[in-house]
Coordinates of C-alpha atoms in Angstrom, one line a residue:
X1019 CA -36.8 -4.9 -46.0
X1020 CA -39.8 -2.3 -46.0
X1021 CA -41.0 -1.0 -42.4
X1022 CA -44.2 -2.4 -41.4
X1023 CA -46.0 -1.8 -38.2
X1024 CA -48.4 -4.3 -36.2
X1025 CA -49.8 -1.6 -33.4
X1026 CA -52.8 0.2 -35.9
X1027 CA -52.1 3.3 -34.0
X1028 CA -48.7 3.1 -35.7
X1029 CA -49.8 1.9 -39.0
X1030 CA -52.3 5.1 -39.2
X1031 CA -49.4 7.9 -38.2
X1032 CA -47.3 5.7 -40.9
X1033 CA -50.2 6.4 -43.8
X1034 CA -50.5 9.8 -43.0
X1035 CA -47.3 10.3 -43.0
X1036 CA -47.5 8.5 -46.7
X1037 CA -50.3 11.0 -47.7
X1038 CA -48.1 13.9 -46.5
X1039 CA -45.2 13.0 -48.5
X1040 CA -47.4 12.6 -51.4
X1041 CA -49.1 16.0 -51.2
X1042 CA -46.4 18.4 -49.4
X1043 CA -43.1 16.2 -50.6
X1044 CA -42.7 15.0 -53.6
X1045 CA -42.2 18.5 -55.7
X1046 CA -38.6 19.6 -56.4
X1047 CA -39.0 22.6 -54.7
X1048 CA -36.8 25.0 -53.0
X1049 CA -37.4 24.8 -48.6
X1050 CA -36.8 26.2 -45.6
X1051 CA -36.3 24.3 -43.2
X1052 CA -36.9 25.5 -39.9
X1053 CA -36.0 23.7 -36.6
X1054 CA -35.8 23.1 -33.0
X1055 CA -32.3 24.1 -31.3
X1056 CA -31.8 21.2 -29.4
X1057 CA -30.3 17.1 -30.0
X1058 CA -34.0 16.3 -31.1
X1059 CA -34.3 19.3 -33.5
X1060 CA -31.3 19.6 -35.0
X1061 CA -31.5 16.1 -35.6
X1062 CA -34.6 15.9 -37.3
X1063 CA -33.4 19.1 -39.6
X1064 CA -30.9 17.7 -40.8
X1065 CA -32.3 14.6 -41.4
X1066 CA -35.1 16.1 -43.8
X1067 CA -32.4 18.0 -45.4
X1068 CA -30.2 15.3 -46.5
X1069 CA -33.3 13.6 -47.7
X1070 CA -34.9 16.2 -49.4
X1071 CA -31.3 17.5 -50.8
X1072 CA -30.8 13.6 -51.9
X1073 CA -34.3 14.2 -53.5
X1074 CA -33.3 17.3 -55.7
X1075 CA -34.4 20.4 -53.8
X1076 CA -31.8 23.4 -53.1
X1077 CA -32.4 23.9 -49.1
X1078 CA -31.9 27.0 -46.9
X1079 CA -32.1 26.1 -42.6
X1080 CA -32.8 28.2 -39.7
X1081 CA -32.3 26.8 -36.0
X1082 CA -34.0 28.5 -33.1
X1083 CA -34.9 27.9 -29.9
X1084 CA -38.3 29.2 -29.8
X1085 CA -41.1 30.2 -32.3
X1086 CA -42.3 33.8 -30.9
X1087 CA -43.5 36.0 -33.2
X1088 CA -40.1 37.7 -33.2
X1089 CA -38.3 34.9 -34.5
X1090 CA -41.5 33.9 -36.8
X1091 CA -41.0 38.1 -38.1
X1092 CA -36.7 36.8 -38.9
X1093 CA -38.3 33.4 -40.6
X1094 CA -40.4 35.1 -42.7
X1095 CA -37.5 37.6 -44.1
X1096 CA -35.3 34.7 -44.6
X1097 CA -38.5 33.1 -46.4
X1098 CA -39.1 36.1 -49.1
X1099 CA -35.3 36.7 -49.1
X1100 CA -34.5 33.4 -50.6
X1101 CA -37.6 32.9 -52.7
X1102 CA -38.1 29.6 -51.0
X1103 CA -41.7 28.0 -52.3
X1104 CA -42.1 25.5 -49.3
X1105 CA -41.5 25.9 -45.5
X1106 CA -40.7 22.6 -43.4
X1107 CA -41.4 23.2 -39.5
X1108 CA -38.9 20.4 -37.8
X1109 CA -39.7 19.5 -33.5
X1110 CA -41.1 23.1 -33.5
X1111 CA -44.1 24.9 -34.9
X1112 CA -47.3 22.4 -33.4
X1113 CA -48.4 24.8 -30.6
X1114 CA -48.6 27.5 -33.5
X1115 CA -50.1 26.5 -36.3
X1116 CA -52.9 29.0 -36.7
X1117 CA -50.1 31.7 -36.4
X1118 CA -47.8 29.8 -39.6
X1119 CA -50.8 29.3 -41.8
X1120 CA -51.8 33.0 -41.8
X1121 CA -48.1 33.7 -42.9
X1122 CA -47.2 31.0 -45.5
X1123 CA -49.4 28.9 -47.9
X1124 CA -47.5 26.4 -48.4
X1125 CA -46.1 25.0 -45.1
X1126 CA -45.4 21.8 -43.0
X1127 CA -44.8 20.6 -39.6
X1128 CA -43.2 17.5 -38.4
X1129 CA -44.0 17.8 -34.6
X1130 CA -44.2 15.7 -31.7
X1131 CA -44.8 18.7 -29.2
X1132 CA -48.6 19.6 -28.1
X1133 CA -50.0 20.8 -30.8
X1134 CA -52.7 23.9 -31.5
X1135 CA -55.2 22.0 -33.7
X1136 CA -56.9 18.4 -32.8
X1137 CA -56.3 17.6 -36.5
X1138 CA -54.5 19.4 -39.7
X1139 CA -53.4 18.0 -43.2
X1140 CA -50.3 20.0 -43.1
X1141 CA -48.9 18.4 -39.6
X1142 CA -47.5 14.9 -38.7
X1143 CA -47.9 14.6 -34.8
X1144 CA -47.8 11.4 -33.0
X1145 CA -50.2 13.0 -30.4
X1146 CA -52.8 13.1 -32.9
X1147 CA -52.9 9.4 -32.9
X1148 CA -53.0 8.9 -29.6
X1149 CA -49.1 7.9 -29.3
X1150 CA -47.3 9.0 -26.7
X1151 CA -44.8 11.8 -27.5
X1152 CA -42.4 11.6 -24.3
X1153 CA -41.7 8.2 -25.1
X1154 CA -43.1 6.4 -27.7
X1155 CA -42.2 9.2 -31.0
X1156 CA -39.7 11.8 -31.0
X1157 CA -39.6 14.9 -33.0
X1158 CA -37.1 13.1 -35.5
X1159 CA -38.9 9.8 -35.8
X1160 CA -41.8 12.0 -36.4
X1161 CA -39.7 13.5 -39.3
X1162 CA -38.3 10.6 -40.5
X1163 CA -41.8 8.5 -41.2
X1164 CA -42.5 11.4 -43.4
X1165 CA -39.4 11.3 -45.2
X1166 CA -39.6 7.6 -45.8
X1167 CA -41.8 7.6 -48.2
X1168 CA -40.0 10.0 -50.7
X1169 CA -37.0 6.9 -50.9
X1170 CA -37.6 3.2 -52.4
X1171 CA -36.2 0.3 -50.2
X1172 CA -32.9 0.2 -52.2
X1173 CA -32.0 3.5 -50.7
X1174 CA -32.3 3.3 -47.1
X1175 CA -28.9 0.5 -47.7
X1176 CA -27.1 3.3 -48.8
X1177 CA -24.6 5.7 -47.4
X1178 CA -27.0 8.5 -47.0
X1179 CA -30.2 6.0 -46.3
X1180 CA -28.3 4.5 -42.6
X1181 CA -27.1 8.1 -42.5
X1182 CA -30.4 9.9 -42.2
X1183 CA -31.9 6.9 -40.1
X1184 CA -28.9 6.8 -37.9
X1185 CA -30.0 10.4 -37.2
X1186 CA -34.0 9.7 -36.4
X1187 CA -32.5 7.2 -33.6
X1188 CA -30.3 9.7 -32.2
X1189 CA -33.2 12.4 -32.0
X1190 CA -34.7 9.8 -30.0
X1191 CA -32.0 9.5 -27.3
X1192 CA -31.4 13.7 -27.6
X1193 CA -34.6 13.6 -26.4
X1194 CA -34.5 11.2 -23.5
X1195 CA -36.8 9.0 -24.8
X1196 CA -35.4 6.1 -23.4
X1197 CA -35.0 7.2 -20.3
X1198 CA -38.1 6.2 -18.6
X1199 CA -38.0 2.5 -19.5
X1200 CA -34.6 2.4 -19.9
X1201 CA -34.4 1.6 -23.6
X1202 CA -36.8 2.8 -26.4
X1203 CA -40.1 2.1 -27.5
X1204 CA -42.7 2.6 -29.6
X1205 CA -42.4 3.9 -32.8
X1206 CA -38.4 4.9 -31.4
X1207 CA -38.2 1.4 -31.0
X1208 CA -39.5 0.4 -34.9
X1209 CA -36.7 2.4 -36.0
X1210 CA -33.9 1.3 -34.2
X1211 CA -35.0 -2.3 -35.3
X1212 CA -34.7 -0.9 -38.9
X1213 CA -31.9 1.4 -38.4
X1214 CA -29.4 -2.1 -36.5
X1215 CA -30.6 -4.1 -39.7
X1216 CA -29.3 -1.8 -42.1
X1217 CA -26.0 -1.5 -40.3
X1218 CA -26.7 2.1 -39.2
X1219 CA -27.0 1.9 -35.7
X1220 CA -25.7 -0.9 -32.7
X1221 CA -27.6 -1.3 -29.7
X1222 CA -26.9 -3.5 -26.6
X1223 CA -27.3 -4.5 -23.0
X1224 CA -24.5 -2.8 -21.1
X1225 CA -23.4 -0.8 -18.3
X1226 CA -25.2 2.7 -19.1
X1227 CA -22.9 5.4 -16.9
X1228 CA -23.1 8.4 -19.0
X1229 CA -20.0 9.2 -20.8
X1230 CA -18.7 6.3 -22.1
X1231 CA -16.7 7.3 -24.4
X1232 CA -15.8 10.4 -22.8
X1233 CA -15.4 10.0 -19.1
X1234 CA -12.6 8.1 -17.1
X1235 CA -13.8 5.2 -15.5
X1236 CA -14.3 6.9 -12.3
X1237 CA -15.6 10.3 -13.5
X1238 CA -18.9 8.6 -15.4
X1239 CA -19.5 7.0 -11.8
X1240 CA -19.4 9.6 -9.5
X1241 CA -21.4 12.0 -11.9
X1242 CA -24.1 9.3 -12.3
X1243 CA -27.8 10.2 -11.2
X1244 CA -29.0 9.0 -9.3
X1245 CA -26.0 9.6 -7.3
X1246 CA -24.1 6.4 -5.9
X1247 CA -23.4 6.3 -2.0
X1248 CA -19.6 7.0 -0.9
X1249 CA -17.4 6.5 -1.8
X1250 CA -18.8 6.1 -5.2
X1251 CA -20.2 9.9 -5.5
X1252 CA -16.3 11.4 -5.2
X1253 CA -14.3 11.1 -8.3
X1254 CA -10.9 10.7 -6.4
X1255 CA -12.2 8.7 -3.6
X1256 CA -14.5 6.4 -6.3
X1257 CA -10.7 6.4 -8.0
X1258 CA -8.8 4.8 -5.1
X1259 CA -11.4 2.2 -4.1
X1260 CA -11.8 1.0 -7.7
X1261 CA -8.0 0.2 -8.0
X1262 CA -8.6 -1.4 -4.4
X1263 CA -11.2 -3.9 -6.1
X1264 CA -8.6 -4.4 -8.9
X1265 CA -10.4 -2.2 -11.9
X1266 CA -7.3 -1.2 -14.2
X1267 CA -7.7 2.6 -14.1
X1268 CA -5.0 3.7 -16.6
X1269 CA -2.4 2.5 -19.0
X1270 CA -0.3 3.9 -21.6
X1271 CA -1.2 5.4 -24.2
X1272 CA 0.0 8.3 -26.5
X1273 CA 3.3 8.4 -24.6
X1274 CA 1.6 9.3 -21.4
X1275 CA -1.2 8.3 -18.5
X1276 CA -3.9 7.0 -20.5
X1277 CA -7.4 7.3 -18.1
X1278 CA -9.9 4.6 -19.2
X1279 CA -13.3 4.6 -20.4
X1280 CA -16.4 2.3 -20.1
X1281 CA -15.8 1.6 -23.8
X1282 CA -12.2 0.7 -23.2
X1283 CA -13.0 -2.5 -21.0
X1284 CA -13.4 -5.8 -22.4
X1285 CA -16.5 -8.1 -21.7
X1286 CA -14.6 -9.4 -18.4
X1287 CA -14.0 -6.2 -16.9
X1288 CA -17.2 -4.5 -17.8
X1289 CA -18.6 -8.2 -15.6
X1290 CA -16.3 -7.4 -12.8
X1291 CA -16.9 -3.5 -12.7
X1292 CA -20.7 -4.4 -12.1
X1293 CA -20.3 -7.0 -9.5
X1294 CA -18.0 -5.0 -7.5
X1295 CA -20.6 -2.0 -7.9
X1296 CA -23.6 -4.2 -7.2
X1297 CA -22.2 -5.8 -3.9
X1298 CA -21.8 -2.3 -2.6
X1299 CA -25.2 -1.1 -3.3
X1300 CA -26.7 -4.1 -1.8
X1301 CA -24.4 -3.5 1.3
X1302 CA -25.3 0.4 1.4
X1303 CA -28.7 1.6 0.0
X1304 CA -32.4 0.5 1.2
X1305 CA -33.3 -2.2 0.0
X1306 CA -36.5 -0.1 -1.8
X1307 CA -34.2 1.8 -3.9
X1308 CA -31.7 -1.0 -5.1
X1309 CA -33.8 -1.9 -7.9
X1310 CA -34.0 1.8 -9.3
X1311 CA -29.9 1.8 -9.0
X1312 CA -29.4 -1.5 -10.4
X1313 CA -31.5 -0.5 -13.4
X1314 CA -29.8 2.7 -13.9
X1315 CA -26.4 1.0 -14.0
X1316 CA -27.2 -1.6 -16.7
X1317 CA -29.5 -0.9 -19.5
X1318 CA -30.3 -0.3 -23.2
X1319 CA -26.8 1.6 -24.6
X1320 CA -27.0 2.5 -28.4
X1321 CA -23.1 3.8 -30.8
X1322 CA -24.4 5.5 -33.7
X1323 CA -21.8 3.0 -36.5
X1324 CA -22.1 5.0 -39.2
X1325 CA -20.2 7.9 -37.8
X1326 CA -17.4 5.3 -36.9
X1327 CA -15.5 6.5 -39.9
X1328 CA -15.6 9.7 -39.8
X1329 CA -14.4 12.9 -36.9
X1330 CA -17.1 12.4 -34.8
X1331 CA -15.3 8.8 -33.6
X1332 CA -12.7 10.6 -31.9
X1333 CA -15.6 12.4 -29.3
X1334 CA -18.3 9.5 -29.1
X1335 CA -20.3 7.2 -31.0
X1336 CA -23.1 7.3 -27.9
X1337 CA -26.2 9.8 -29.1
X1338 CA -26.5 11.0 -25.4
X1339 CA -22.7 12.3 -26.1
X1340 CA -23.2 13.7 -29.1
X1341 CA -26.5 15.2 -28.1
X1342 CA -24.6 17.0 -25.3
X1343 CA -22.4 18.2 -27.9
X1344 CA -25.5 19.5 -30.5
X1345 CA -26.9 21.4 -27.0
X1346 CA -23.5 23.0 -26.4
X1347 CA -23.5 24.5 -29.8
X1348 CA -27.3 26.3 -29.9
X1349 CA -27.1 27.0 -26.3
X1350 CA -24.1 29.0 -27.2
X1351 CA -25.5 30.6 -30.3
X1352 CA -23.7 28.7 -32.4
X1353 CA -26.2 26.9 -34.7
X1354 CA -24.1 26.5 -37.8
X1355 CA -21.9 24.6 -36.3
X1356 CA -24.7 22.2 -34.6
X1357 CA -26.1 21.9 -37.9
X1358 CA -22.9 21.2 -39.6
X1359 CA -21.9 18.5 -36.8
X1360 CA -24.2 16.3 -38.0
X1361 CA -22.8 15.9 -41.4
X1362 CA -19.9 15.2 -39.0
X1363 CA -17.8 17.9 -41.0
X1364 CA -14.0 18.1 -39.6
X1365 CA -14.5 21.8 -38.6
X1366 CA -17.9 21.3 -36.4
X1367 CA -16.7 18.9 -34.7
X1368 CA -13.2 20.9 -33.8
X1369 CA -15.6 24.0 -33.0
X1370 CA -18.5 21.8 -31.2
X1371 CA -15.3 20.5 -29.0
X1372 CA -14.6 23.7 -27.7
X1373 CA -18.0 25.2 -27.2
X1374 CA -18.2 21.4 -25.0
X1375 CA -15.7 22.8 -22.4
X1376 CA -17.4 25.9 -22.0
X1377 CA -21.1 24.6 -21.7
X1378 CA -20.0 22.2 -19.3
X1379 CA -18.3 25.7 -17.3
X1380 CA -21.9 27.2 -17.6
X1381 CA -23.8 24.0 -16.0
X1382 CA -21.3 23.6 -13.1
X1383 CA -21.1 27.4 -12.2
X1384 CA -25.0 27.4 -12.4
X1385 CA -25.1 24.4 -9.8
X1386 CA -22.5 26.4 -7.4
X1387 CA -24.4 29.4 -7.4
X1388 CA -27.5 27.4 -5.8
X1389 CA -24.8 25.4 -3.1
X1390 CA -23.2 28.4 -2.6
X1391 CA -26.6 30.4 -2.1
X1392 CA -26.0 32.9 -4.2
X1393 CA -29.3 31.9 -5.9
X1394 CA -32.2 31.0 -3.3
X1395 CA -34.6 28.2 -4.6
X1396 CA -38.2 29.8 -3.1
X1397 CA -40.3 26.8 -2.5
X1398 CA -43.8 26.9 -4.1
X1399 CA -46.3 24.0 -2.4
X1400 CA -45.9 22.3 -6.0
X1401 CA -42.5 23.2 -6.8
X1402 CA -39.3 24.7 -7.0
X1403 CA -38.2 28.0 -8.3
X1404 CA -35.1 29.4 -9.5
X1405 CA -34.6 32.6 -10.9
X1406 CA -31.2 33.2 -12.1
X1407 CA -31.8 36.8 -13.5
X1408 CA -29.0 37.8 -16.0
X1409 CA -27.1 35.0 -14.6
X1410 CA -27.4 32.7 -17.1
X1411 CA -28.3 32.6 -20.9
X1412 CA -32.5 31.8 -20.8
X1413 CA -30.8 28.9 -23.7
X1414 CA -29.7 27.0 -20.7
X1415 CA -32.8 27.3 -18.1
X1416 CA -34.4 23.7 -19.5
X1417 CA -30.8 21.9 -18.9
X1418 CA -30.5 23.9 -15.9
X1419 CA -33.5 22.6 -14.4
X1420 CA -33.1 18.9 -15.2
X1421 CA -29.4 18.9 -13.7
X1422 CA -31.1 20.6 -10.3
X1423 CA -33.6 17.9 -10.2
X1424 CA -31.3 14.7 -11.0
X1425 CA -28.4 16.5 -8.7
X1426 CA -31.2 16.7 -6.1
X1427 CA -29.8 19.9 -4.7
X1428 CA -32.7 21.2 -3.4
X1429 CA -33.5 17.4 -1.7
X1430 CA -37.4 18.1 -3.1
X1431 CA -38.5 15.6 -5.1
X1432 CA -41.3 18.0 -6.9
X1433 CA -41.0 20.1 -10.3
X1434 CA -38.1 22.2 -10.8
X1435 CA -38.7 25.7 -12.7
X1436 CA -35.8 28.3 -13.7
X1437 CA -36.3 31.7 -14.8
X1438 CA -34.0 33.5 -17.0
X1439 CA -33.5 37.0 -18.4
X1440 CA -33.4 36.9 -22.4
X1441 CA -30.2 38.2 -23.7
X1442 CA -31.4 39.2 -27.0
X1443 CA -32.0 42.9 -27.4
X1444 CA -35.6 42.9 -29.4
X1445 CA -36.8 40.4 -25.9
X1446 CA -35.6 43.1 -23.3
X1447 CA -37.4 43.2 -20.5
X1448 CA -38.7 39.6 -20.9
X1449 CA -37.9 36.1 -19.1
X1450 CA -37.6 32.7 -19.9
X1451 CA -39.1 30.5 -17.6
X1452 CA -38.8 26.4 -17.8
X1453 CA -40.4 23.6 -16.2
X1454 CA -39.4 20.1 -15.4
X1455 CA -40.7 17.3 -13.8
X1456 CA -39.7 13.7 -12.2
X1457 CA -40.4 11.1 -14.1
X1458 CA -43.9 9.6 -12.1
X1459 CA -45.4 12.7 -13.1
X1460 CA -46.1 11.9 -16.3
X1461 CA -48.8 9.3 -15.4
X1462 CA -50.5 12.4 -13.2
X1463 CA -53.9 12.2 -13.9
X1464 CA -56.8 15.6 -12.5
X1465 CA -60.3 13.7 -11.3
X1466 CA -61.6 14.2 -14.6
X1467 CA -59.0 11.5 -16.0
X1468 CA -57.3 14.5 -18.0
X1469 CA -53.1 14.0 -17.9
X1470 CA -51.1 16.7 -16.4
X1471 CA -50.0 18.7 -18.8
X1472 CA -47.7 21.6 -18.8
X1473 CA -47.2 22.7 -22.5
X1474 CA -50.9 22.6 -23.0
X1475 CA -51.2 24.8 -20.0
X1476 CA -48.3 27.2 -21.0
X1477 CA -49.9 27.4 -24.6
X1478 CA -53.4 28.3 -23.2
X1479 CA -51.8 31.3 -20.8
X1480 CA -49.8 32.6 -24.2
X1481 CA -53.4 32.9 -25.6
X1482 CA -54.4 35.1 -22.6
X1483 CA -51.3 36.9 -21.8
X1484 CA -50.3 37.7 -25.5
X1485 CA -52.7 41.0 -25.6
X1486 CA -49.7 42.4 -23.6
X1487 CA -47.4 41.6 -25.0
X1488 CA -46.6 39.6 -28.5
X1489 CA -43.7 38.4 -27.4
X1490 CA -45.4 36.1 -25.1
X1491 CA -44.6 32.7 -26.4
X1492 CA -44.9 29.0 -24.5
X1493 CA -45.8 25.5 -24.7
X1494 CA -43.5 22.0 -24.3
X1495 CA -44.8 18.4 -23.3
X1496 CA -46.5 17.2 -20.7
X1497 CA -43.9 17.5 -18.2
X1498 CA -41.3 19.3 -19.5
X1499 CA -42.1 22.6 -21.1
X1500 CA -41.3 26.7 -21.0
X1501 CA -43.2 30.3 -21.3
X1502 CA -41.4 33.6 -22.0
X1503 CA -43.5 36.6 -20.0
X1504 CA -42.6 39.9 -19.4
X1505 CA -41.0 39.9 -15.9
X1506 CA -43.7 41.7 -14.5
X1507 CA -45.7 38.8 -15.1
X1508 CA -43.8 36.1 -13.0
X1509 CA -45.9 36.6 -9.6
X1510 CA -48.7 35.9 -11.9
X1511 CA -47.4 32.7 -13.8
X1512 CA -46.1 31.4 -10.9
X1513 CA -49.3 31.2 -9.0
X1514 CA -51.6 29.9 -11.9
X1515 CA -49.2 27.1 -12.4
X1516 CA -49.2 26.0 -8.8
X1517 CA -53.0 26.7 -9.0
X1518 CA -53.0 24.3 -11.9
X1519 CA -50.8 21.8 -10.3
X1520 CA -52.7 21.6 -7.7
X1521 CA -55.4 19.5 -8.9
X1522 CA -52.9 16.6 -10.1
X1523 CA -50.8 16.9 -7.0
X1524 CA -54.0 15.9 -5.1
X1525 CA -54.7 13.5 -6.9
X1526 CA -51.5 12.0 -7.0
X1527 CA -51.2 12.1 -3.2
X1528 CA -54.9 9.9 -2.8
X1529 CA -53.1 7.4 -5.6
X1530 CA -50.1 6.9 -3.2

């Protein structure tokens, strides 16, 4: 039950990702492995540990958010430190290449973000074979078709085989992959396939509220986005006209009230719960917007089974859930215990729990301070900015930003960017800045033909910005992406990327 690939764009990433594991893998050496602090990172970090631990190498890990020279300077001490003879670059490390090679002979990165060089020996990017990396390959897909090869068939049926591919497919979802079709695709798509036919992951047709496992019934409706009309949108109003319809809220359970989730009804209800939801959008919203609602509703759901014996069951099987939980650990600091929740260990998951209520805390006071206008949105022509100051933690200015979009606060339909101050000491004076897009603005094409592209933008202002400072660090995808300046630089940034927007915006304005 090997994986084979039709698409020859697939089939190439797939043999360089052989030739990779042959030249960089293979050797029983000790790593560092270095990754990305989000669902997507962490995911593909751990994956490549358990394989290359399986495989016979002692491991060391770092997790950071972002690869400035400063945290490249703490790297490089945990590198000599440990006498590590290989360094494995996990959803991070693409955009500086150049800047890794100088410091370590013996390197690799697994990537999916924009990457520095058109072509390298030592890197596995699905951009550089023409596959999309938004939604078609996700950091730890990326990670995982490199680690394949170091395993015969025979292994990938064991414990630890569906365990690291279970992880690749929940990278994929961590990193909303499936979001813009509503399922996954691609090369995500390949390993799912593989990933339900070893028994490592489900995947179905269902209704798709977020928090299924951890939201009462009407919670995970009025928090949906695109948010429902009334009374849908209120969690006690959406309450009482559900037990109206006849949806059984509650029951008891552990000698109390027992609130229901999606994941509690039977095939029947889940039928009725959608007709009853359906009739009222039909009734309620234009008729040009029912289709992205319905959709949105029902889709592609996926319950990571192999964690169903272990911790982790009691919080969620769902990878969106348990992605929320990773992003609640790093955005907190607390990377161990990310790391150490995916190995679904009892403490992580008791620690990740409460780090869960306070992230959650963080996100909602961040909202309230824009309703409440304690922080103005200034409208740019090409999008909306936020700067929190010392506000917030710059570890939450990418979640920040997608919440302000799908929330709609602003009612602008255009790029959302938040600014935040760094709260490490060695970054004083320096701020965070990230940018997210809508969805449509990923097809966004300049006269040229030439995709929008907002990491390749923020990588080529680090390359003239970082004579003043070194700290200067940015890059991303296409449309969602970040750049730490010095905050005397913001005026600057600001205008060059509404300068650059400019010419897709245009564009996408003749196309309409």
């Amino acid at each position: 039950m090997p994986l084979v690939f039709q698409n020859s764009k697939y089939r190439e990433m797939f043999t360089k990702a052989k030739q990779i594991a042959e030249n960089y893998l293979n050797l029983k050496q000790k790593t560092l492995i270095v990754c990305h602090g989000d669902g997507d990172g962490v995911s593909s970090g751990v994956l490549t540990y358990i394989a290359l631990w399986k495989h016979g190498c002692p491991i060391e890990y770092i997790v950071t958010r972002e690869l400035t020279s400063h945290t490249l300077m703490q790297i490089n001490e945990k590198y000599t430190e440990e006498n590590c003879k290989r360094i494995i670059f996990c959803d991070i490390g693409a955009g500086k290449e150049s800047e890794i090679a100088k410091q370590y002979s013996n390197y690799l990165i697994l990537d999916h973000h924009e990457p520095e060089l058109k072509r390298s020996q030592r890197q596995l990017n699905p951009i550089h074979h023409n596959i999309n990396d938004l939604t078609e390959c996700s950091g730890s897909v990326t990670a995982y078709l490199a680690i394949y090869h170091l395993y015969d068939e025979e292994f990938w049926t064991t414990r630890w085989g569906k365990w690291i591919t279970a992880l690749a497919v929940l990278g994929a979802v961590a990193d909303l992959q499936n979001i813009k079709y509503g399922r996954l695709i691609g090369l995500n798509r390949e390993i799912l396939k593989f990933a339900k036919q070893i028994e490592a992951v489900e995947y179905k047709f269902d209704i798709g509220f977020y928090g299924r496992f951890t939201r009462p019934i009407p919670v995970a409706i009025a928090y949906h986005s695109p948010k429902l009309p009334e009374p849908l949108n209120n969690v006690t109003k959406c309450a009482a006209w559900l037990k109206k319809q006849g949806i059984q809220l509650t029951e008891e359970r552990y000698n109390g009230t027992y609130w229901r989730r999606i994941v509690d009804l039977n095939k029947e209800e889940k039928q009725q719960l959608l007709n009853i939801i359906e009739k009222h959008l039909r009734e309620t919203v234009k008729p040009g917007t029912l289709r992205e609602y319905l959709e949105s509703i029902k889709n592609e759901v996926y319950d990571i089974t192999v964690f169903e014996e272990t911790e982790l069951k009691e919080f969620s099987l769902d990878p969106r859930e348990i992605a929320t939980f990773l992003n609640s650990c790093t955005r907190q600091g607390d990377n161990e215990t990310a790391f150490n929740l995916l190995f679904a260990a009892y403490d992580a998951v008791e620690k990740a729990a409460k780090h869960y209520k306070t992230y959650k805390g963080i996100i909602r006071e961040a909202l309230e301070a824009v309703r409440e206008g304690l922080i103005e949105p200034k409208y740019y022509k090409n999008f909306v900015f936020y700067n929190y100051g010392n506000l917030i933690n710059e570890k939450t200015t990418g979640i920040i930003a997608t919440n302000l979009l799908k929330q709609k606060i602003s009612k602008e339909q255009k790029p959302h960017v938040v600014a935040a101050m760094h709260t490490d000491p060695k970054m004083h004076g320096m701020l965070k800045i990230s940018f997210r897009a809508p969805l449509n603005y990923q097809e966004l094409k300049d006269k040229q033909g030439k995709q929008l592209n907002i990491g390749e933008f923020f990588q080529q202002l680090r390359e003239k910005l970082k004579q003043i400072d070194p700290r200067i660090d940015g890059g991303g995808h296409k449309t969602a992406a970040a750049i730490t300046i010095p905050t005397k630089q913001v005026k600057h940034v600001l205008e060059q990327l509404d300068k650059y927007l400019d010419q897709y915006i245009n564009i996408k304005g003749a196309n309409s």
